[in-house]
Each structure stands twice: as structure tokens, then as C-alpha cells.
Coordinates of C-alpha atoms and ligand atoms in Angstrom, one line a residue:
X1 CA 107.2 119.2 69.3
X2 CA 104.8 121.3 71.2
X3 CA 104.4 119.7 74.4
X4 CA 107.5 120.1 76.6
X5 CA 109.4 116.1 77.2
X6 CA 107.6 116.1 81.0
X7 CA 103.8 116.3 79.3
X8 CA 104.1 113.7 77.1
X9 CA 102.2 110.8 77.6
X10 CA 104.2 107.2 78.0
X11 CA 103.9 106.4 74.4
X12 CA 104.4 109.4 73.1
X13 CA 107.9 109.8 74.7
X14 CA 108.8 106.2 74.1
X15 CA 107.9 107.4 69.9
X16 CA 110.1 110.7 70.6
X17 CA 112.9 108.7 72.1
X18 CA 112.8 106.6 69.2
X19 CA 112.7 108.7 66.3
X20 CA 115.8 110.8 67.8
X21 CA 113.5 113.7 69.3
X22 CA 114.4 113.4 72.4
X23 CA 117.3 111.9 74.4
X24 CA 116.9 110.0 77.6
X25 CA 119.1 112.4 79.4
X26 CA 117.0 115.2 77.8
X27 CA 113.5 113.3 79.5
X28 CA 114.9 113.0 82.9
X29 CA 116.2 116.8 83.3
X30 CA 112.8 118.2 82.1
X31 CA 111.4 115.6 84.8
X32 CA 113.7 116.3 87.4
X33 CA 113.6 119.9 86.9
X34 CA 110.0 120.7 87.2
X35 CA 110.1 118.3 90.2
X36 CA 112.4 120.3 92.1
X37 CA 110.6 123.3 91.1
X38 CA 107.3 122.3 92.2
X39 CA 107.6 119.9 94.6
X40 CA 107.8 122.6 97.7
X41 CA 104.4 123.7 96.7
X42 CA 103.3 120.2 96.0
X43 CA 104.7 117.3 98.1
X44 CA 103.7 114.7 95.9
X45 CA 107.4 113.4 96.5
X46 CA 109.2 112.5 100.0
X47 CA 112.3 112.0 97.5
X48 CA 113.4 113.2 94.6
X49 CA 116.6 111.1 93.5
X50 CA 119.7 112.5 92.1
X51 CA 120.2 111.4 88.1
X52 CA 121.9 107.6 88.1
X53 CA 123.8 108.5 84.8
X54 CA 124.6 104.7 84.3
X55 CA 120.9 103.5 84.1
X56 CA 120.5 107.0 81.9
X57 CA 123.2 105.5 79.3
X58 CA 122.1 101.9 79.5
X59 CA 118.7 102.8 78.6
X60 CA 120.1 105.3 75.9
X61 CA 121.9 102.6 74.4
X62 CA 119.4 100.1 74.3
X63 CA 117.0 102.5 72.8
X64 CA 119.8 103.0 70.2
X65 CA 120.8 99.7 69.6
X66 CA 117.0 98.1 69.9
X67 CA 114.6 100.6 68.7
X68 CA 111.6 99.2 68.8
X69 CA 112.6 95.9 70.5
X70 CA 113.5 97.8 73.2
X71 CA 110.6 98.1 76.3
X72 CA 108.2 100.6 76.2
X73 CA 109.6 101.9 79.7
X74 CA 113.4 101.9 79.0
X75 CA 114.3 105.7 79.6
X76 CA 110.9 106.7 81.0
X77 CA 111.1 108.2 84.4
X78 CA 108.3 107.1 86.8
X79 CA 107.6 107.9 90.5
X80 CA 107.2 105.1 92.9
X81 CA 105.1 105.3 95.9
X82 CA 106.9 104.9 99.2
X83 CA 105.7 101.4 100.0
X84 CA 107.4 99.5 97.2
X85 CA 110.6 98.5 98.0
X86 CA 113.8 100.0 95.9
X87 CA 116.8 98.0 97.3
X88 CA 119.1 101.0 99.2
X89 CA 116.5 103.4 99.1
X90 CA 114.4 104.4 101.7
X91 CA 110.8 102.9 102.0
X92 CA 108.7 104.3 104.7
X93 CA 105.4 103.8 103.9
X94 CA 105.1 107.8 105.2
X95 CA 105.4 106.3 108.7
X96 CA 107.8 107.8 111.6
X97 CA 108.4 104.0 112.2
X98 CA 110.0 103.5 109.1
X99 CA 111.2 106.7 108.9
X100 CA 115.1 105.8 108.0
X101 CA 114.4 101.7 106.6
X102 CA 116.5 101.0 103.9
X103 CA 115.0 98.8 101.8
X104 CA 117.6 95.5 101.4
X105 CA 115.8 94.3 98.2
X106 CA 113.8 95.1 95.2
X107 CA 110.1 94.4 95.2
X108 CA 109.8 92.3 91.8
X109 CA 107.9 94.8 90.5
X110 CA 110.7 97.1 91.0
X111 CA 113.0 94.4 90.0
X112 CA 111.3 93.9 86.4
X113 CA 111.3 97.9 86.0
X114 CA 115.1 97.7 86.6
X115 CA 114.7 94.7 83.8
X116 CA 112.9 96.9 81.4
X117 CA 115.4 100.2 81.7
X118 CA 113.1 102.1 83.2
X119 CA 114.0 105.5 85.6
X120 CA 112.6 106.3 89.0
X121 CA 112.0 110.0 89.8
X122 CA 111.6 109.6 93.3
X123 CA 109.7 108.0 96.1
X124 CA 106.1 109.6 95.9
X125 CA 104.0 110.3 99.7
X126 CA 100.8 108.6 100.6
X127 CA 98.7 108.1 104.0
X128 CA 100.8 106.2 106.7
X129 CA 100.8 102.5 105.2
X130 CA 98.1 103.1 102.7
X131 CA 95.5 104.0 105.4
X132 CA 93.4 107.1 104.0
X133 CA 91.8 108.7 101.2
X134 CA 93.6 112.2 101.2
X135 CA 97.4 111.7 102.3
X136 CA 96.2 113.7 105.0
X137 CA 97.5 110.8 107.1
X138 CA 101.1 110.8 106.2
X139 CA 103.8 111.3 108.4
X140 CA 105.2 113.4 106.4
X141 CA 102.9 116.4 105.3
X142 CA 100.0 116.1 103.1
X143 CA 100.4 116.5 99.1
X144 CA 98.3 118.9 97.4
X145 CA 96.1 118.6 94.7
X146 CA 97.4 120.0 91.3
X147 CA 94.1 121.2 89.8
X148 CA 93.0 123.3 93.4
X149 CA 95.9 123.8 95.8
X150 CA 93.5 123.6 98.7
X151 CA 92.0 120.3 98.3
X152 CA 93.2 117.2 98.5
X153 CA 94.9 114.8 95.7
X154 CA 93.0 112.0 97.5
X155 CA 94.5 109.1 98.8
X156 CA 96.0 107.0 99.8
X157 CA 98.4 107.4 96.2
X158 CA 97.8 110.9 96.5
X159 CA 101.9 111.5 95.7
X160 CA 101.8 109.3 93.0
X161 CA 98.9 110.9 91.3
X162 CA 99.9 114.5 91.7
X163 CA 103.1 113.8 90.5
X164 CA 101.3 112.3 87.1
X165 CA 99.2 114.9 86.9
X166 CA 101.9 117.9 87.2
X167 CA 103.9 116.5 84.9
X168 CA 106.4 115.6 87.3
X169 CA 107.0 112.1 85.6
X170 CA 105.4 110.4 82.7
X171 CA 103.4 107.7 84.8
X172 CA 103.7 106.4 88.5
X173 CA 102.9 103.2 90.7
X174 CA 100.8 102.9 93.7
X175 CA 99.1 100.1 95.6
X176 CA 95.5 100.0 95.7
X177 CA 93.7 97.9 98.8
X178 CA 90.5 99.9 98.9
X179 CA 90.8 102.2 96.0
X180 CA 94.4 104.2 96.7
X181 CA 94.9 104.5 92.7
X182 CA 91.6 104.9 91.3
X183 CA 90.4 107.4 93.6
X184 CA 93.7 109.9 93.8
X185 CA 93.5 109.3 90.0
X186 CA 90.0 110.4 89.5
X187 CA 90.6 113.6 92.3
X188 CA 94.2 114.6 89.9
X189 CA 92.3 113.9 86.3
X190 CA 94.1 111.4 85.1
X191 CA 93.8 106.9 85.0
X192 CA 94.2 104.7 88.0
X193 CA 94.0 101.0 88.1
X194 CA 94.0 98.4 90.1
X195 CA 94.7 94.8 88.2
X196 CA 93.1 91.5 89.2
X197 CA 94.4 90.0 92.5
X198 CA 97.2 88.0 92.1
X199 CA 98.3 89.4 88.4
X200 CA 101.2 91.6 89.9
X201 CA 103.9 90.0 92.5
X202 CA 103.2 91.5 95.9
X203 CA 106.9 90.6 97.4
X204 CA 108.6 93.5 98.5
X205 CA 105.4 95.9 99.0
X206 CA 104.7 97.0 102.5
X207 CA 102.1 95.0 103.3
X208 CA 98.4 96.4 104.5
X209 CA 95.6 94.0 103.8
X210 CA 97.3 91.2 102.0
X211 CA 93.8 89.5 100.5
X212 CA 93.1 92.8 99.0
X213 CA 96.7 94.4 98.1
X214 CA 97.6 95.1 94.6
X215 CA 100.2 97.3 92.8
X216 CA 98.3 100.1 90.8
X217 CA 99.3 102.3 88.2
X218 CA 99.0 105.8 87.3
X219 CA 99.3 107.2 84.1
X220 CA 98.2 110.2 81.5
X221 CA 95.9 108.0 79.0
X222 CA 94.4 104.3 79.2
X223 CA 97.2 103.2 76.7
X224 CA 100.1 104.0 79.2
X225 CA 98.4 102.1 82.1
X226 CA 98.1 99.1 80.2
X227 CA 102.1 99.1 79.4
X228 CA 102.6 100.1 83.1
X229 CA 100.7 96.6 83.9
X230 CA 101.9 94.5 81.2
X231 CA 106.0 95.5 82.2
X232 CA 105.5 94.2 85.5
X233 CA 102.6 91.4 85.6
X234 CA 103.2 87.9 85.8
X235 CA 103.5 84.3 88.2
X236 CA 106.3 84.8 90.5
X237 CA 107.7 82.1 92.9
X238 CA 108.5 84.8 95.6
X239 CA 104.4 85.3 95.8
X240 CA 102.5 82.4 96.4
X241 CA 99.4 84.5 95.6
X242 CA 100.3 85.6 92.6
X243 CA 97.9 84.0 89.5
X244 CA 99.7 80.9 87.3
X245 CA 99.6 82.2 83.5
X246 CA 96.2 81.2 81.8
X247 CA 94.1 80.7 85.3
X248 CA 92.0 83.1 83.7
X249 CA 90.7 82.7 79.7
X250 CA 91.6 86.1 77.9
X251 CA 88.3 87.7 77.8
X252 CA 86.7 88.6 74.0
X253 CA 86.7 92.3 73.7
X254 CA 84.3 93.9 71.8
X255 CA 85.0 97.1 70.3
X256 CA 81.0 98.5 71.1
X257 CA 80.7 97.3 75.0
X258 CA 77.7 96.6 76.9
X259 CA 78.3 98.4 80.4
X260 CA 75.9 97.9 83.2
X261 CA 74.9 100.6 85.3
X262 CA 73.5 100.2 88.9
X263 CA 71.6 103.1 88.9
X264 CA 70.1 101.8 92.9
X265 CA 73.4 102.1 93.9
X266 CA 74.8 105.4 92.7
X267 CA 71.1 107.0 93.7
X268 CA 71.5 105.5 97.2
X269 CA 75.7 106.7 98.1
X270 CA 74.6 110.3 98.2
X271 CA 76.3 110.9 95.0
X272 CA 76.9 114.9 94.2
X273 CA 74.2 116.4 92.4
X274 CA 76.8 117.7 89.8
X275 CA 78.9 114.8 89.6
X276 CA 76.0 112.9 89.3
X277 CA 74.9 115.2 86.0
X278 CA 78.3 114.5 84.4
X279 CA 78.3 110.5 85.0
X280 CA 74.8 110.7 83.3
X281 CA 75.9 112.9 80.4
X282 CA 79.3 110.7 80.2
X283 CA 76.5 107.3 79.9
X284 CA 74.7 109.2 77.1
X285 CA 77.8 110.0 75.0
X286 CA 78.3 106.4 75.3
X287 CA 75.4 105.4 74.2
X288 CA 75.7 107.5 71.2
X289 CA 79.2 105.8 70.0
X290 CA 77.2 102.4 70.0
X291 CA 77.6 101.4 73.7
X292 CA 74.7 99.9 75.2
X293 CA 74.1 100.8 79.0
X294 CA 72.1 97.5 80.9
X295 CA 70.3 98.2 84.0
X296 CA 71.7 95.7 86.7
X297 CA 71.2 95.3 90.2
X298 CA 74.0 94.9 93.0
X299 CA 71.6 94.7 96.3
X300 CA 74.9 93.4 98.5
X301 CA 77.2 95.7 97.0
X302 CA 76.2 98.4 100.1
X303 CA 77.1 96.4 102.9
X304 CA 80.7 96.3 101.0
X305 CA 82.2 99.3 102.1
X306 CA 81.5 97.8 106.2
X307 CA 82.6 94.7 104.9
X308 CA 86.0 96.2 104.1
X309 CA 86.4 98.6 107.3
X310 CA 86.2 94.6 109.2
X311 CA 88.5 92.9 107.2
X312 CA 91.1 95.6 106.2
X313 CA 92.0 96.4 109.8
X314 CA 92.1 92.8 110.5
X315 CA 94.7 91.9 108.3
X316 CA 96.2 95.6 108.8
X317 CA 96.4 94.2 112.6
X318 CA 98.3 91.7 111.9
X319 CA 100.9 93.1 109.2
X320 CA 101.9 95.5 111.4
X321 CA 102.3 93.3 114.5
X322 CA 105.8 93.7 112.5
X323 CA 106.7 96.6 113.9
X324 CA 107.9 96.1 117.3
X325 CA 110.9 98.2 117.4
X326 CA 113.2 95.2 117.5
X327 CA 113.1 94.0 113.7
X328 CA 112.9 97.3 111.6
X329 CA 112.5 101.1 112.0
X330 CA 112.2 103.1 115.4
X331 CA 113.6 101.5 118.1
X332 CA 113.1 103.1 121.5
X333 CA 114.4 101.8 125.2
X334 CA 112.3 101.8 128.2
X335 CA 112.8 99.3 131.5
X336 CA 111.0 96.3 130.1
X337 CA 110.7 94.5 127.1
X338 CA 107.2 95.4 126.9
X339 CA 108.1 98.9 127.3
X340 CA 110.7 98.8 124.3
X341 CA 107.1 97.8 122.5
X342 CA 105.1 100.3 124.1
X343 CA 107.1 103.3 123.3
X344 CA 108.5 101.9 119.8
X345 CA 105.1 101.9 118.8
X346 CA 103.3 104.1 120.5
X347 CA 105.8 107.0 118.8
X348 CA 106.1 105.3 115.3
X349 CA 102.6 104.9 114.6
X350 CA 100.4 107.9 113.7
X351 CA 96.4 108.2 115.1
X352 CA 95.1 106.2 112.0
X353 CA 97.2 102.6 112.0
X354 CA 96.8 103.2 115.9
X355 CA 93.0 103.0 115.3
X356 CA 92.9 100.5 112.5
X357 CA 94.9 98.3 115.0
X358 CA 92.4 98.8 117.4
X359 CA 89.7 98.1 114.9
X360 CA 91.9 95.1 113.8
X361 CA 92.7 93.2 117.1
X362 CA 89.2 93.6 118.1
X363 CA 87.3 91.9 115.4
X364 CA 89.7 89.4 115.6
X365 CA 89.2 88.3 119.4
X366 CA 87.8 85.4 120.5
X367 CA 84.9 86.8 121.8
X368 CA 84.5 88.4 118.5
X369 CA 85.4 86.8 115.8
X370 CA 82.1 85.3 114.5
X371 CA 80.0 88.7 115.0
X372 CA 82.0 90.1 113.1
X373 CA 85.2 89.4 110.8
X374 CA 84.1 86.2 109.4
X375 CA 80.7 87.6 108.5
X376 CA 82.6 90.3 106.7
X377 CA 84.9 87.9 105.0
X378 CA 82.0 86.0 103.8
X379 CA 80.4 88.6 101.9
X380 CA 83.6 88.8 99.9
X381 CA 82.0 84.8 98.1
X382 CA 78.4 86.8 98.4
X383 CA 79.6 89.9 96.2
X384 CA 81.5 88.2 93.8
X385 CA 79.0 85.8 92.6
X386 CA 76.8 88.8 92.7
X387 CA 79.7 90.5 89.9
X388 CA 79.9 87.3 88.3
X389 CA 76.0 87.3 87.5
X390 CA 75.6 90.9 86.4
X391 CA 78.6 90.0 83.7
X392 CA 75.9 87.6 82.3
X393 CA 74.3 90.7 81.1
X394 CA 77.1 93.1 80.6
X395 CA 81.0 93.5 79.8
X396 CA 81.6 95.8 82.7
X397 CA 79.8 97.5 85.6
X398 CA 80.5 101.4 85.8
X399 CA 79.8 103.9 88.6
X400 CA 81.1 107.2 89.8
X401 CA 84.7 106.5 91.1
X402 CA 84.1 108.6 94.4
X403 CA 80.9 110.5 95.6
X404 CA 82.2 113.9 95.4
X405 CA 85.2 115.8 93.4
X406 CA 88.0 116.0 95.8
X407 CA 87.5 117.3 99.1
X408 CA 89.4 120.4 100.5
X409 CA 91.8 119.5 103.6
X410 CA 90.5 119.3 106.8
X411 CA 87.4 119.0 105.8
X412 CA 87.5 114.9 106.7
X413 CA 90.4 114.3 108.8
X414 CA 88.9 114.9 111.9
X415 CA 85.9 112.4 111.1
X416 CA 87.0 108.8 110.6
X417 CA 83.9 107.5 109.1
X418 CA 83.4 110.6 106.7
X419 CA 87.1 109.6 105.4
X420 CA 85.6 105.5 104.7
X421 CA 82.8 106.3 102.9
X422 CA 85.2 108.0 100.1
X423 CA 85.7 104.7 99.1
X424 CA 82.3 103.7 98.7
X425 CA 82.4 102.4 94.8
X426 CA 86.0 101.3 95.2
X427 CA 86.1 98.8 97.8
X428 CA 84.3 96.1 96.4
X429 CA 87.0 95.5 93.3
X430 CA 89.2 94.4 96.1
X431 CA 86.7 92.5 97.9
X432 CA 86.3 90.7 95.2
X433 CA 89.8 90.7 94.0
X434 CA 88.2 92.0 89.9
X435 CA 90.6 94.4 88.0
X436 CA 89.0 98.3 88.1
X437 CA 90.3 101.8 86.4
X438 CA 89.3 104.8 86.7
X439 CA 89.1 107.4 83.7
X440 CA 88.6 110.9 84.0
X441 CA 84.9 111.9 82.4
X442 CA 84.8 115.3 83.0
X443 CA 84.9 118.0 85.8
X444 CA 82.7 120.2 87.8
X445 CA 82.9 123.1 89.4
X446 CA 83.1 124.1 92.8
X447 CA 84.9 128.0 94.2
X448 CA 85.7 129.0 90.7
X449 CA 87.8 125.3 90.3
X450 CA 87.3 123.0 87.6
X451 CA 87.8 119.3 89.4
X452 CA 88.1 116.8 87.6
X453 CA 85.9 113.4 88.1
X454 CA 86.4 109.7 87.3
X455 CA 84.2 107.3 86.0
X456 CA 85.1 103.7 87.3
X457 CA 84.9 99.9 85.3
X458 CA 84.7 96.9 87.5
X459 CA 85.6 93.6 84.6
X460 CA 85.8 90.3 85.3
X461 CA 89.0 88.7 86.9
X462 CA 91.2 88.5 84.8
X463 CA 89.3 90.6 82.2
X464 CA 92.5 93.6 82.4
X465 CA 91.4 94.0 78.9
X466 CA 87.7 94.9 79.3
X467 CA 89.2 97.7 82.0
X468 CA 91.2 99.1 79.4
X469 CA 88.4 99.1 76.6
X470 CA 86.4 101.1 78.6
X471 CA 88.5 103.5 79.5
X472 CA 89.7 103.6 76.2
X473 CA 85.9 104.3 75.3
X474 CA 85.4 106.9 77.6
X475 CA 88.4 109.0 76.8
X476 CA 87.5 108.3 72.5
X477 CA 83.8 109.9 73.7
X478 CA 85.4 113.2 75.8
X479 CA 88.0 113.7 72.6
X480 CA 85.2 113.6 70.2
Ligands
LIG501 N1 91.0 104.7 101.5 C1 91.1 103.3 101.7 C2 91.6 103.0 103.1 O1 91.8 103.9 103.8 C3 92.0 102.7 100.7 C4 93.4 102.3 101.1 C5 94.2 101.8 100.0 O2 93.7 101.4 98.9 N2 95.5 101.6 100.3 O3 91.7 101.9 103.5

């Protein structure tokens, strides 16, 4: 074997643990090891756990005693981003108010992980509740990017993506409300997704925006992100959101795609020049393996990206209404019950939830209202059935994943609205609730760094497996 345990991809170390290669003990000490080792320099993690040497045997076992009956995940160790609940770990959402919360119950996701024998590395950072594109917002420090120590891994999964991309674990999970795994994934060079809304169970994830919430995953190749879906998808009756099997017909996938390109749109976001020549060399490679690129047109798709900076901090308002000092997390004592809120909050939260609650309560006031959060909400019914006709014409729509390889630190945080329009080309998926990935297509470079750059696939809801295709597509083209 020439890669060391911690590089392989998903599959490959669920094949190495099978044929005897590799032990399970032997996968979570190179892991562990290069976690500790790099981790100072990195902070993708806020926590690296010690080895629980009875879910090492169990999954050991299994492997031994099912081969391959056994789940793909059993023995693979995975980093989990520090909003999905882990019962008796901490979860703190990189916030000072949840600094010390001990999560009382798994999340299902994490729940069906424990199911399938797989390992958690650690709990990996991210912006305060989700909020940012950098994890330049977390409580905690910022993590760095892997590929140029001086820019940012993106965010708001920025933990979870560095840690894929450094080896540190085999694959990780995020949540994506805006973009949080596509776009770290495309700034670290590796796949992000973000399923269909309503596909994965949402109980036991720190809320932000619940209409737009989704766990996302992280991984090394198309092939692992599907198995990092399939392990933890599904109708559960602790989510009354989450889809009943069959609400949506499994999609045909053709093995030649037609992907639509809104050329009006990518021309319009102020796209970099050189990222721009790589998407366009990316659609031509394509085009060679038998793809066929349509022209389409999204008009409403640009008013998306206001559309979300309404409706996220709406519902961001109201989730964290939660934290009041008295229920969960930092609890400070002043003369008055309005004080204990004052100071409980004012302390906990960091300058961004501050200002997305700000945002939040104000579009949601009576005087309000109208102007301006339910004319966002209904462009969500307006962009959809503008998705829905472009898939008359094509399989999948594909733009650049951000407007620019990833940004160096600093460079944004001082500039809300700079930070927002990172997530230009991401924000609709979740408007619209449609499953999106985000494969790496190349690099550029800037300062003597090659970045890496992700092209993105909107697919139909519930079309997971037109997501996949692509990407699959993509990475079949760069490996020719
Ligand atoms: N960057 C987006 C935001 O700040 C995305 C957040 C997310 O997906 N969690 O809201």
C-alpha cells in the first residue's frame, strides 16, 4: 500500500479493512496521530477525542465476522462538526454560549453512525452557529486552510473540510443552510454536498435556518459522499420535515448528462477572471467525454442571494431566541430578569448572531413584515419553478461553486456584505430545498499557491443521484 491508512479514500479503506490490510485500530492511530500533530497549526478541530477502544473492537469484529455485509463506515473515523449533537460530548456550535453544553442525546444522524460502527475523530470548528463563509466567526479561533496557511478554508464547515483535506480523517459531516459544505469543500479541494431538504433527519442539529438546514458531507471522491448520505438518510418520526420514502421518483441517470450552464449569471457575479478560465476549460473537457452543455437562463436566480440574507436571519432570530441564559449554556446574574437576558446574551453571542438577530427581528416586525420577509420567502416558489423549468432542458445546472478561490483572512471579516456575496451560487439550492455538490475542477494560482476551485451541480429534489453523476463526471474528466 502506498498511501499511508489517513489518505485513503472511504472506500478504499473500507476494501483495506476488509482484505486484512489494515486493522481498525491501525486506521484510527494514523488518524489520531496526524490530528494531534497538525491540528495546532490547523484548527480544523475544537476536539480531538481520546480512542473508545470498545467501538474500535465492535467495529473490528463486525468487519471480521460480516465482511462485506458489514457498513461501509464501520471502523472509519470521521470528524463531526460542532453543531451535531453527540450525546455527552460537547456541542457548541463555536459559540461562548454554548461553550460547556453537553449534548444529552444523539442527533439521529449521529445515532445511525453509532448504528453503522462508525468512529468520530473529534468535533470539527465552524463560524458561530453556521453564520459565515470563513470560520472567521468562530468563538474559538479561525481554521486554516490546508492548501495556503494564510487563507481561509471557507466556511461555515471550514473544520470539517480541512480536516478532510489534511488527511486528518477519511470523510467529515457539516450542515449546509447557505452553502457551509460546498463552499469550504471547493476552498480545501475536495466534495461537499448538501442533500435535498428533508432527506437527512434534522433532530439533534443546532438549529440556524430551519426551512433551509441540511446535514452535509465531506469527503475525498464523489463515491464516498454518496455512502456518507446513504448511512444516514431516511424518514424519521423525531423530524416532521424530513421526506416519506418515495415522495420523490428516483430520477433516470444517464451515463452522458446534459448540464445547463447559465452563462448570464456567472458573467454577471464578478466571477474571477482565472476561475472563470478553468470553469470554461472544465465545460469543454466535458463536452469532449459526450456531455452536452445547454444554454439556460435563471433571470430570478440574482435576487436569491438577498432573498436568503431576509429569510436566514429571520428564522436565525427566532432559533436562537433559545438562548436566554436560563435553559442552556452561559448563564450570567444581573438585578432583573431582563438583565440575566441582557448580560447572558450580550456575552455569549459573538458580533455576527448579534447582527443576524438584528437583521432577523427586524424583518420580522409588524411594521415590516410584508416589505420585506414575505417577499423574500416568496421568491423561494419563484426560483424553484424557475429550476424546475430549466430541468426540461437539462439534467443538472452547473456554475462556479464560489466567485473567487479562497480568500486570505481578514481580508472579509471586517465587511459583512463582502462575506454574503461568497455565497452567491450556493444559496439558491437551499432556497429551493434541491440537492447540490461541489467537485473540485481544478486550481489557480494566486502568490505562488495552487487553490483549488469547485464546480457546483444543482439536480432536481430528490435527484441525489444526478449530484453524484456529475461529480462523478467531472472528477472521470480531471483523471483522464
Ligand atoms: N455563508 C452562509 C451564511 O453565512 C452559509 C451558512 C451555512 O450554510 N451554514 O449564512
Amino acid at each position: 500500500m502506498t498511501k499511508a491508512p489517513n489518505e485513503l479514500t472511504i472506500v478504499e479503506a473500507a476494501r483495506a479493512l476488509r482484505a486484512r490490510e489494515l486493522s481498525v485500530r491501525e486506521l484510527w492511530d494514523a488518524c489520531h496521530a496526524v490530528a494531534v500533530a497538525k491540528n495546532p497549526e490547523l484548527n480544523a478541530f475544537l476536539e480531538i477525542f481520546d480512542a473508545d477502544d470498545a467501538a474500535i473492537e465492535a467495529a473490528q469484529k463486525r468487519i471480521d465476522t460480516e465482511g462485506e455485509k458489514a457498513p461501509v463506515l464501520c471502523g472509519i473515523p470521521l470528524g463531526i462538526k460542532d453543531n451535531i449533537m453527540i450525546e455527552g460530548k460537547i456541542a457548541s456550535a463555536a459559540s461562548k454560549i454554548l461553550e460547556n453544553h453537553k449534548a444529552a442525546y444523539d442527533s439521529t444522524a449521529i445515532a445511525k453512525l453509532k448504528e453503522a460502527g462508525a468512529l468520530f475523530l473529534g468535533r470539527t470548528n465552524l463560524d458561530e452557529f453556521g453564520m459565515g463563509a470563513s470560520t472567521e466567526h468562530s468563538a474559538f479561533g479561525p481554521t486554516k486552510n490546508p492548501h495556503d496557511l494564510s487563507r481561509v478554508p471557507g466556511g461555515s464547515s471550514g473544520g470539517s473540510a480541512a480536516a478532510v483535506a489534511a488527511h486528518l480523517v477519511l470523510g467529515a459531516y457539516g450542515t449546509d443552510t447557505g452553502g457551509s459544505c460546498r463552499q469550504p469543500a471547493a476552498h480545501c479541494g475536495i466534495v461537499g454536498f448538501k442533500p435535498t431538504y428533508g432527506a437527512i433527519s434534522r433532530h439533534g442539529i443546532i438549529a440556524l435556518g430551519s426551512s433551509l438546514d441540511q446535514v452535509g458531507e465531506l469527503g475525498k471522491s464523489a463515491e464516498d459522499i454518496r455512502i456518507l448520505f446513504e448511512t444516514i438518510r431516511g424518514h424519521d418520526p423525531l423530524d416532521s420535515t424530513t421526506n416519506p420514502e418515495g415522495l420523490y421518483p428516483a430520477p433516470q441517470v444517464p451515463a452522458k448528462l446534459r448540464i445547463g450552464v447559465p452563462r448570464h449569471l456567472v458573467e454577471q457575479e464578478g466571477v474571477d477572471a482565472e476561475l472563470r478560465a478553468v470553469f470554461d476549460a472544465a465545460l469543454k473537457k466535458l463536452e469532449k467525454e459526450g456531455h452536452t452543455i445547454v444554454d439556460i437562463e435563471l433571470p430570478m436566480s440574482s435576487y436569491a442571494l438577498a432573498s436568503y440574507y431576509i429569510v436566514l436571519p429571520a428564522e436565525a432570530s427566532a432559533n436562537l431566541a433559545r438562548y436566554d441564559g436560563m435553559r442552556y449554556g452561559l448563564a450570567k446574574r444581573g438585578q432583573t430578569l431582563l438583565d440575566d437576558y441582557l448580560e447572558s446574551r450580550t456575552e455569549g453571542f459573538g458580533e455576527e448572531p448579534k447582527r443576524r438577530i438584528l437583521i432577523g427581528t427586524f424583518v420580522l416586525s409588524s411594521g415590516y413584515i410584508d416589505a420585506y420577509y414575505r417577499k423574500a420567502d416568496a421568491t423561494r416558489a419563484v426560483l424553484r419553478k424557475e429550476f424546475n423549468d430549466a430541468f426540461a432542458k437539462c439534467d443538472v445546472v452547473a456554475f462556479p461553486t464560489a466567485p473567487a478561490p479562497a480568500f486570505k483572512f481578514g481580508e472579509k471579516s471586517g465587511d459583512p456584505v463582502a462575506m454574503y456575496l461568497e455565497d452567491v451560487f450556493t444559496v439558491t439550492a437551499n432556497l429551493t430545498g434541491m440537492p447540490a455538490i461541489s467537485v473540485p475542477m481544478g486550481s489557480v494560482e494566486k502568490e505562488g499557491k495552487q487553490l483549488p476551485v469547485g464546480m457546483h451541480f444543482t439536480a432536481p429534489h430528490g435527484a441525489e443521484a444526478l449530484a453524484f453523476r456529475a461529480a462523478e463526471a467531472v472528477e472521470e474528466v480531471r483523471s483522464a
